[in-house]
CSV table of N, CA and C in Angstrom, one decimal:
chain,number,residue,atom,x,y,z
A,3,UNK,N,0.8,-1.0,-0.1
A,3,UNK,CA,-0.4,-0.1,0.6
A,3,UNK,C,1.0,1.4,0.1
A,4,UNK,N,1.1,2.1,-0.6
A,4,UNK,CA,1.4,3.3,-0.8
A,4,UNK,C,0.2,4.8,-0.3
A,5,UNK,N,1.0,5.1,0.9
A,5,UNK,CA,0.2,6.1,1.3
A,5,UNK,C,1.2,7.5,1.1
A,6,UNK,N,0.0,8.3,1.1
A,6,UNK,CA,0.9,10.3,0.7
A,6,UNK,C,0.5,11.0,1.5
A,7,UNK,N,1.1,12.3,2.3
A,7,UNK,CA,0.3,13.3,2.3
A,7,UNK,C,0.7,14.3,2.1
A,8,UNK,N,0.0,15.1,1.2
A,8,UNK,CA,0.4,16.1,1.1
A,8,UNK,C,0.6,17.8,2.0
A,9,UNK,N,-0.5,17.6,2.7
A,9,UNK,CA,-0.7,18.5,4.4
A,9,UNK,C,-1.0,17.9,4.8
A,10,UNK,N,-1.5,18.5,5.9
A,10,UNK,CA,-2.5,18.3,7.4
A,10,UNK,C,-4.0,18.0,6.7
A,11,UNK,N,-4.3,18.5,5.4
A,11,UNK,CA,-5.3,18.4,5.2
A,11,UNK,C,-6.2,17.6,4.2
A,12,UNK,N,-5.1,17.0,3.4
A,12,UNK,CA,-5.3,16.1,2.7
A,12,UNK,C,-4.6,15.1,2.5
A,13,UNK,N,-4.6,13.4,2.7
A,13,UNK,CA,-4.2,12.4,2.5
A,13,UNK,C,-4.6,11.7,1.2
A,14,UNK,N,-3.7,10.6,0.9
A,14,UNK,CA,-4.5,9.7,-0.4
A,14,UNK,C,-3.3,8.1,0.4
A,15,UNK,N,-4.2,7.2,-0.5
A,15,UNK,CA,-3.5,5.8,-0.1
A,15,UNK,C,-4.2,5.1,-1.9
A,16,UNK,N,-3.3,3.6,-1.4
A,16,UNK,CA,-4.0,3.2,-2.7
A,16,UNK,C,-3.5,1.9,-1.6
A,17,UNK,N,-5.6,1.2,-1.4
A,17,UNK,CA,-5.3,0.3,-0.5
A,17,UNK,C,-5.4,-0.8,-1.2
A,18,UNK,N,-4.5,-1.7,-1.6
A,18,UNK,CA,-4.4,-2.5,-2.6
A,18,UNK,C,-4.2,-2.6,-4.1
A,19,UNK,N,-3.9,-3.6,-4.9
A,19,UNK,CA,-4.0,-3.4,-6.7
A,19,UNK,C,-4.6,-2.1,-6.9
A,20,UNK,N,-6.1,-2.3,-6.5
A,20,UNK,CA,-7.0,-2.0,-7.7
A,20,UNK,C,-7.9,-0.9,-7.1
A,21,UNK,N,-7.3,-0.4,-5.7
A,21,UNK,CA,-7.7,0.7,-5.3
A,21,UNK,C,-7.0,2.1,-4.8
A,22,UNK,N,-7.5,3.2,-4.5
A,22,UNK,CA,-7.2,4.2,-4.3
A,22,UNK,C,-8.3,5.1,-3.5
A,23,UNK,N,-7.8,5.7,-2.5
A,23,UNK,CA,-8.5,6.3,-1.5
A,23,UNK,C,-8.1,8.0,-1.7
A,24,UNK,N,-9.1,8.7,-1.3
A,24,UNK,CA,-8.3,10.0,-1.0
A,24,UNK,C,-9.6,10.6,0.3
A,25,UNK,N,-8.6,11.9,1.0
A,25,UNK,CA,-8.9,11.8,2.5
A,25,UNK,C,-9.1,13.7,2.2
A,26,UNK,N,-9.9,14.2,2.6
A,26,UNK,CA,-10.0,15.4,2.6
A,26,UNK,C,-10.9,16.3,3.5
A,27,UNK,N,-10.1,17.6,3.9
A,27,UNK,CA,-10.3,18.1,4.4
A,27,UNK,C,-11.0,19.8,4.3
A,28,UNK,N,-12.6,20.2,4.3
A,28,UNK,CA,-12.6,20.8,3.4
A,28,UNK,C,-13.6,22.0,4.5
A,29,UNK,N,-13.0,23.1,3.5
A,29,UNK,CA,-13.6,24.3,4.9
A,29,UNK,C,-14.6,25.0,4.0
A,30,UNK,N,-15.0,26.1,4.5
A,30,UNK,CA,-16.3,27.3,3.9
A,30,UNK,C,-16.7,28.2,5.5
A,31,UNK,N,-17.7,29.0,5.4
A,31,UNK,CA,-17.7,29.7,5.6
A,31,UNK,C,-18.9,28.8,7.4
A,32,UNK,N,-19.2,28.0,6.9
A,32,UNK,CA,-19.8,27.4,8.3
A,32,UNK,C,-18.8,26.6,8.8
A,33,UNK,N,-17.4,26.1,8.6
A,33,UNK,CA,-16.4,25.2,9.4
A,33,UNK,C,-15.6,24.2,8.3
A,34,UNK,N,-15.5,23.0,8.6
A,34,UNK,CA,-14.8,21.7,8.2
A,34,UNK,C,-15.3,20.6,8.2
A,35,UNK,N,-15.7,20.3,7.1
A,35,UNK,CA,-16.1,18.9,6.9
A,35,UNK,C,-14.9,17.7,6.3
A,36,UNK,N,-15.2,16.8,6.3
A,36,UNK,CA,-14.1,16.0,6.2
A,36,UNK,C,-14.8,14.9,5.1
A,37,UNK,N,-14.2,14.3,4.0
A,37,UNK,CA,-14.8,13.9,2.4
A,37,UNK,C,-13.6,13.2,2.1
A,38,UNK,N,-14.3,11.5,2.3
A,38,UNK,CA,-13.3,10.2,2.0
A,38,UNK,C,-13.7,9.9,0.7
A,39,UNK,N,-13.2,9.8,-0.2
A,39,UNK,CA,-13.8,8.7,-1.5
A,39,UNK,C,-12.4,7.7,-1.3
A,40,UNK,N,-13.2,6.6,-1.7
A,40,UNK,CA,-12.7,5.4,-2.0
A,40,UNK,C,-12.6,4.9,-3.4
A,41,UNK,N,-11.9,4.3,-4.2
A,41,UNK,CA,-12.6,3.6,-5.5
A,41,UNK,C,-11.7,1.9,-5.0
A,42,UNK,N,-12.5,0.6,-5.0
A,42,UNK,CA,-11.9,-0.6,-4.7
A,42,UNK,C,-12.7,-1.8,-5.3
A,43,UNK,N,-11.8,-2.6,-5.0
A,43,UNK,CA,-12.8,-3.8,-5.9
A,43,UNK,C,-13.3,-4.6,-5.0
A,44,UNK,N,-13.8,-5.0,-3.8
A,44,UNK,CA,-14.4,-6.1,-3.2
A,44,UNK,C,-15.5,-6.4,-3.5
A,45,UNK,N,-16.3,-7.6,-2.6
A,45,UNK,CA,-17.7,-7.5,-2.9
A,45,UNK,C,-18.6,-7.1,-1.3
A,46,UNK,N,-19.4,-5.9,-2.2
A,46,UNK,CA,-20.1,-5.1,-1.1
A,46,UNK,C,-21.1,-5.6,-0.5
A,47,UNK,N,-22.0,-7.0,-1.0
A,47,UNK,CA,-22.6,-7.4,0.2
A,47,UNK,C,-21.6,-7.8,1.5
A,48,UNK,N,-20.0,-8.5,1.5
A,48,UNK,CA,-19.7,-9.1,2.5
A,48,UNK,C,-19.4,-7.7,3.4
A,49,UNK,N,-19.8,-6.5,3.3
A,49,UNK,CA,-19.6,-5.7,4.3
A,49,UNK,C,-20.3,-5.4,5.9
A,50,UNK,N,-19.5,-5.0,6.4
A,50,UNK,CA,-19.9,-5.0,7.9
A,50,UNK,C,-21.5,-4.7,7.5
A,51,UNK,N,-22.4,-4.9,9.1
A,51,UNK,CA,-23.5,-4.7,8.8
A,51,UNK,C,-23.4,-2.9,9.4
A,52,UNK,N,-24.2,-2.0,8.9
A,52,UNK,CA,-24.9,-0.8,9.0
A,52,UNK,C,-24.8,-0.4,10.5
A,53,UNK,N,-24.3,0.3,10.7
A,53,UNK,CA,-23.8,1.1,11.8
A,53,UNK,C,-25.3,2.2,12.3
A,54,UNK,N,-25.8,2.8,11.3
A,54,UNK,CA,-27.1,4.0,12.1
A,54,UNK,C,-27.7,3.0,10.5
A,55,UNK,N,-28.5,4.4,10.1
A,55,UNK,CA,-29.5,4.1,9.2
A,55,UNK,C,-28.7,3.8,7.8
A,56,UNK,N,-29.5,3.1,7.1
A,56,UNK,CA,-28.7,2.8,5.8
A,56,UNK,C,-30.2,2.0,4.8
A,57,UNK,N,-30.5,2.6,3.6
A,57,UNK,CA,-31.1,2.4,2.4
A,57,UNK,C,-30.4,1.7,1.5
A,58,UNK,N,-30.8,0.3,0.8
A,58,UNK,CA,-30.3,-0.3,-0.5
A,58,UNK,C,-30.8,-0.3,-1.4
A,59,UNK,N,-30.5,0.4,-2.7
A,59,UNK,CA,-30.9,-0.2,-4.1
A,59,UNK,C,-31.0,-0.6,-5.3
A,60,UNK,N,-31.1,-0.9,-6.1
A,60,UNK,CA,-30.5,-1.3,-7.3
A,60,UNK,C,-30.9,-0.8,-8.7
A,61,UNK,N,-29.9,-0.1,-9.6
A,61,UNK,CA,-30.1,1.1,-11.0
A,61,UNK,C,-30.7,-0.5,-11.4
A,62,UNK,N,-30.9,0.8,-12.6
A,62,UNK,CA,-31.6,-0.5,-14.0
A,62,UNK,C,-30.2,-1.6,-14.5
A,63,UNK,N,-29.2,-1.0,-14.3
A,63,UNK,CA,-28.2,-1.3,-14.7
A,63,UNK,C,-27.3,-2.8,-14.3
A,64,UNK,N,-27.7,-2.6,-12.5
A,64,UNK,CA,-27.6,-3.7,-11.9
A,64,UNK,C,-26.8,-2.9,-10.8
A,65,UNK,N,-26.3,-1.6,-10.8
A,65,UNK,CA,-25.2,-1.3,-9.8
A,65,UNK,C,-26.4,-1.2,-8.6
A,66,UNK,N,-25.6,-1.9,-7.8
A,66,UNK,CA,-26.0,-1.9,-5.9
A,66,UNK,C,-25.4,-0.4,-5.4
A,67,UNK,N,-26.7,0.7,-5.1
A,67,UNK,CA,-26.2,1.2,-3.7
A,67,UNK,C,-27.1,1.4,-2.8
A,68,UNK,N,-25.8,1.7,-1.7
A,68,UNK,CA,-26.1,1.3,-0.2
A,68,UNK,C,-26.0,3.1,0.4
A,69,UNK,N,-26.7,4.0,1.2
A,69,UNK,CA,-26.8,4.7,1.3
A,69,UNK,C,-26.7,4.6,3.4
A,70,UNK,N,-26.2,5.3,3.8
A,70,UNK,CA,-25.8,5.6,5.1
A,70,UNK,C,-26.1,6.8,5.8
A,71,UNK,N,-26.1,7.1,6.9
A,71,UNK,CA,-26.7,7.7,7.7
A,71,UNK,C,-26.1,7.5,9.7
A,72,UNK,N,-25.2,7.8,9.8
A,72,UNK,CA,-24.5,7.1,11.2
A,72,UNK,C,-24.5,8.4,12.3
A,73,UNK,N,-25.2,8.6,13.4
A,73,UNK,CA,-24.8,10.0,14.6
A,73,UNK,C,-24.3,9.0,15.7
A,74,UNK,N,-23.5,9.7,16.4
A,74,UNK,CA,-22.3,9.2,17.1
A,74,UNK,C,-23.0,9.6,18.9
A,75,UNK,N,-22.1,9.3,19.5
A,75,UNK,CA,-22.6,9.9,20.6
A,75,UNK,C,-22.4,11.1,21.2
A,76,UNK,N,-21.4,12.1,20.4
A,76,UNK,CA,-21.2,13.8,20.5
A,76,UNK,C,-22.6,14.5,19.8
A,77,UNK,N,-23.4,15.2,20.5
A,77,UNK,CA,-24.3,15.3,19.9
A,77,UNK,C,-24.1,16.0,18.8
A,78,UNK,N,-25.0,16.2,17.0
A,78,UNK,CA,-24.5,16.7,16.3
A,78,UNK,C,-23.7,15.8,14.9
A,79,UNK,N,-23.0,15.0,16.1
A,79,UNK,CA,-21.6,14.6,15.0
A,79,UNK,C,-22.4,13.1,14.2
A,80,UNK,N,-21.8,13.7,12.6
A,80,UNK,CA,-23.0,12.6,12.0
A,80,UNK,C,-21.9,12.0,10.5
A,81,UNK,N,-21.9,11.3,10.1
A,81,UNK,CA,-21.3,10.7,8.8
A,81,UNK,C,-22.7,10.1,7.8
A,82,UNK,N,-22.3,11.0,6.2
A,82,UNK,CA,-23.3,10.2,5.3
A,82,UNK,C,-22.3,10.0,4.3
A,83,UNK,N,-23.1,8.2,3.8
A,83,UNK,CA,-22.0,7.7,3.2
A,83,UNK,C,-22.9,7.5,1.8
A,84,UNK,N,-22.4,6.7,1.2
A,84,UNK,CA,-22.9,6.1,-0.1
A,84,UNK,C,-21.9,5.4,-0.6
A,85,UNK,N,-21.9,4.2,-0.9
A,85,UNK,CA,-21.2,3.3,-1.4
A,85,UNK,C,-22.3,2.4,-2.9
A,86,UNK,N,-21.6,2.2,-3.9
A,86,UNK,CA,-22.1,1.8,-5.4
A,86,UNK,C,-21.2,0.9,-5.5
A,87,UNK,N,-21.9,-0.5,-5.7
A,87,UNK,CA,-21.0,-1.8,-6.4
A,87,UNK,C,-21.2,-1.6,-7.5
A,88,UNK,N,-21.3,-1.4,-8.8
A,88,UNK,CA,-20.9,-1.4,-9.9
A,88,UNK,C,-20.6,-2.7,-10.2
A,89,UNK,N,-22.0,-3.2,-12.1
A,89,UNK,CA,-21.3,-4.4,-12.5
A,89,UNK,C,-20.3,-4.8,-13.1
A,90,UNK,N,-19.2,-3.6,-13.2
A,90,UNK,CA,-18.2,-4.5,-13.6
A,90,UNK,C,-16.5,-4.7,-12.3
A,91,UNK,N,-17.7,-4.5,-10.5
A,91,UNK,CA,-16.6,-5.0,-9.5
A,91,UNK,C,-16.2,-3.6,-8.8
A,92,UNK,N,-16.4,-3.0,-9.5
A,92,UNK,CA,-15.3,-1.7,-9.0
A,92,UNK,C,-16.6,-1.0,-7.9
A,93,UNK,N,-16.8,-0.3,-6.7
A,93,UNK,CA,-16.4,-0.3,-5.6
A,93,UNK,C,-16.7,1.6,-5.5
A,94,UNK,N,-16.9,2.7,-5.5
A,94,UNK,CA,-17.0,3.7,-5.0
A,94,UNK,C,-17.0,4.1,-4.1
A,95,UNK,N,-16.7,4.5,-3.1
A,95,UNK,CA,-17.4,4.6,-1.7
A,95,UNK,C,-17.6,6.4,-1.3
A,96,UNK,N,-18.4,6.7,-0.9
A,96,UNK,CA,-18.1,8.2,-0.7
A,96,UNK,C,-18.8,9.1,0.5
A,97,UNK,N,-18.0,9.8,1.7
A,97,UNK,CA,-18.7,9.5,2.7
A,97,UNK,C,-18.0,11.1,3.3
A,98,UNK,N,-18.6,11.6,4.0
A,98,UNK,CA,-18.8,13.1,4.3
A,98,UNK,C,-18.7,13.1,5.9
A,99,UNK,N,-18.4,13.8,6.7
A,99,UNK,CA,-18.6,14.1,7.9
A,99,UNK,C,-18.1,15.5,8.7
A,100,UNK,N,-19.0,15.5,9.7
A,100,UNK,CA,-19.2,17.0,10.3
A,100,UNK,C,-18.1,16.9,11.1
A,101,UNK,N,-17.2,16.3,11.7
A,101,UNK,CA,-16.5,16.0,13.1
A,101,UNK,C,-15.1,16.1,12.6
A,102,UNK,N,-14.1,16.0,13.5
A,102,UNK,CA,-12.7,15.4,13.5
A,102,UNK,C,-12.9,14.4,15.1
A,103,UNK,N,-11.9,13.6,15.1
A,103,UNK,CA,-11.9,12.1,15.3
A,103,UNK,C,-10.7,12.6,16.2
A,104,UNK,N,-10.7,12.4,17.7
A,104,UNK,CA,-9.0,12.5,18.2
A,104,UNK,C,-9.0,11.2,19.3
A,105,UNK,N,-8.3,10.6,19.9
A,105,UNK,CA,-8.3,9.7,21.4
A,105,UNK,C,-6.9,9.9,22.1
A,106,UNK,N,-6.7,10.5,22.6
A,106,UNK,CA,-6.5,10.6,23.8
A,106,UNK,C,-6.8,9.9,25.0
A,107,UNK,N,-5.3,9.0,25.5
A,107,UNK,CA,-5.8,8.2,26.9
A,107,UNK,C,-6.9,7.1,26.7
A,108,UNK,N,-6.8,7.0,25.2
A,108,UNK,CA,-7.7,5.8,25.3
A,108,UNK,C,-9.0,6.1,25.3
A,109,UNK,N,-9.7,7.1,24.7
A,109,UNK,CA,-11.4,7.8,24.6
A,109,UNK,C,-10.8,8.5,23.3
A,110,UNK,N,-12.0,7.5,22.6
A,110,UNK,CA,-12.3,8.6,21.3
A,110,UNK,C,-12.8,9.4,21.5
A,111,UNK,N,-12.8,10.4,21.2
A,111,UNK,CA,-13.4,11.9,20.7
A,111,UNK,C,-13.9,12.5,19.6
A,112,UNK,N,-15.0,12.6,19.5
A,112,UNK,CA,-15.5,13.9,18.2
A,112,UNK,C,-15.4,15.3,18.5
A,113,UNK,N,-15.1,16.0,18.0
A,113,UNK,CA,-15.2,17.1,17.7
A,113,UNK,C,-16.7,17.9,16.7
A,114,UNK,N,-17.3,18.2,16.9
A,114,UNK,CA,-17.8,18.9,16.1
A,114,UNK,C,-17.4,20.5,15.4
A,115,UNK,N,-17.9,20.2,14.2
A,115,UNK,CA,-16.5,21.2,13.4
A,115,UNK,C,-18.0,22.2,12.8
A,116,UNK,N,-18.7,21.5,12.1
A,116,UNK,CA,-19.6,23.2,11.8
A,116,UNK,C,-21.1,21.7,11.9
A,117,UNK,N,-22.3,22.9,11.8
A,117,UNK,CA,-23.9,22.3,11.9
A,117,UNK,C,-24.2,20.7,11.3
A,118,UNK,N,-23.9,20.8,10.3
A,118,UNK,CA,-23.8,18.9,9.5
A,118,UNK,C,-23.4,19.2,8.4
A,119,UNK,N,-22.7,18.2,7.6
A,119,UNK,CA,-21.7,17.9,6.5
A,119,UNK,C,-22.3,18.6,6.0
A,120,UNK,N,-22.6,19.5,5.0
A,120,UNK,CA,-23.1,20.2,4.4
A,120,UNK,C,-22.8,19.5,2.6
A,121,UNK,N,-22.8,18.4,2.5
A,121,UNK,CA,-23.2,17.7,1.5
A,121,UNK,C,-24.3,17.0,1.8
A,122,UNK,N,-25.3,17.0,0.4
A,122,UNK,CA,-26.7,16.2,0.6
A,122,UNK,C,-26.4,15.0,0.2
A,123,UNK,N,-26.8,14.1,0.9
A,123,UNK,CA,-27.4,12.4,0.2
A,123,UNK,C,-27.3,12.2,-1.1
A,124,UNK,N,-28.3,12.7,-1.9
A,124,UNK,CA,-27.9,12.7,-3.5
A,124,UNK,C,-27.2,13.3,-4.4
A,125,UNK,N,-26.1,14.4,-3.1
A,125,UNK,CA,-25.1,15.0,-4.2
A,125,UNK,C,-24.1,13.3,-3.6
A,126,UNK,N,-23.9,12.8,-2.4
A,126,UNK,CA,-23.3,11.5,-2.3
A,126,UNK,C,-23.4,10.8,-3.5
A,127,UNK,N,-24.7,10.3,-3.5
A,127,UNK,CA,-25.0,8.9,-3.9
A,127,UNK,C,-24.8,9.3,-5.6
A,128,UNK,N,-25.2,10.5,-6.1
A,128,UNK,CA,-24.4,11.1,-7.8
A,128,UNK,C,-23.0,11.2,-7.8
A,129,UNK,N,-22.1,10.6,-6.9
A,129,UNK,CA,-20.8,10.8,-7.2
A,129,UNK,C,-20.2,9.5,-7.2
A,130,UNK,N,-21.4,8.6,-5.9
A,130,UNK,CA,-20.8,7.4,-5.7
A,130,UNK,C,-21.8,6.6,-7.8
A,131,UNK,N,-22.6,6.9,-7.7
A,131,UNK,CA,-22.4,6.8,-8.7
A,131,UNK,C,-22.0,7.3,-10.8
A,132,UNK,N,-20.8,8.0,-10.2
A,132,UNK,CA,-20.6,8.9,-11.4
A,132,UNK,C,-19.5,7.6,-12.0
A,133,UNK,N,-19.5,8.1,-13.6
A,133,UNK,CA,-18.3,7.1,-14.4
A,133,UNK,C,-16.7,7.6,-14.3
């Protein structure tokens, strides 16, 4: 696996021979949001069960789309995501969160950085389905 960091706000790596991932901190007037985009090859059906609210749909071309929303113990901390398993075996996963995670003295902590993730579930779905 190759990993690179361009600065503290952007990282990328290649998880496996056919995978790519980019993680970005995006800023606007409402604060920071964390965006993750991954392109992988694996069986999405074997994924661990969703920890939040999930929906699963199948597109006319056979692409399976899973959308999720997860809330955390910290009030207001939310992750939204869309995963699309395309018929060619490619999985595109797009997730956005409105918090930073840190771990001090073994305790995982969430710090909310903006009121909401700032990207709609429909936009995440569109990104995951993009060719």
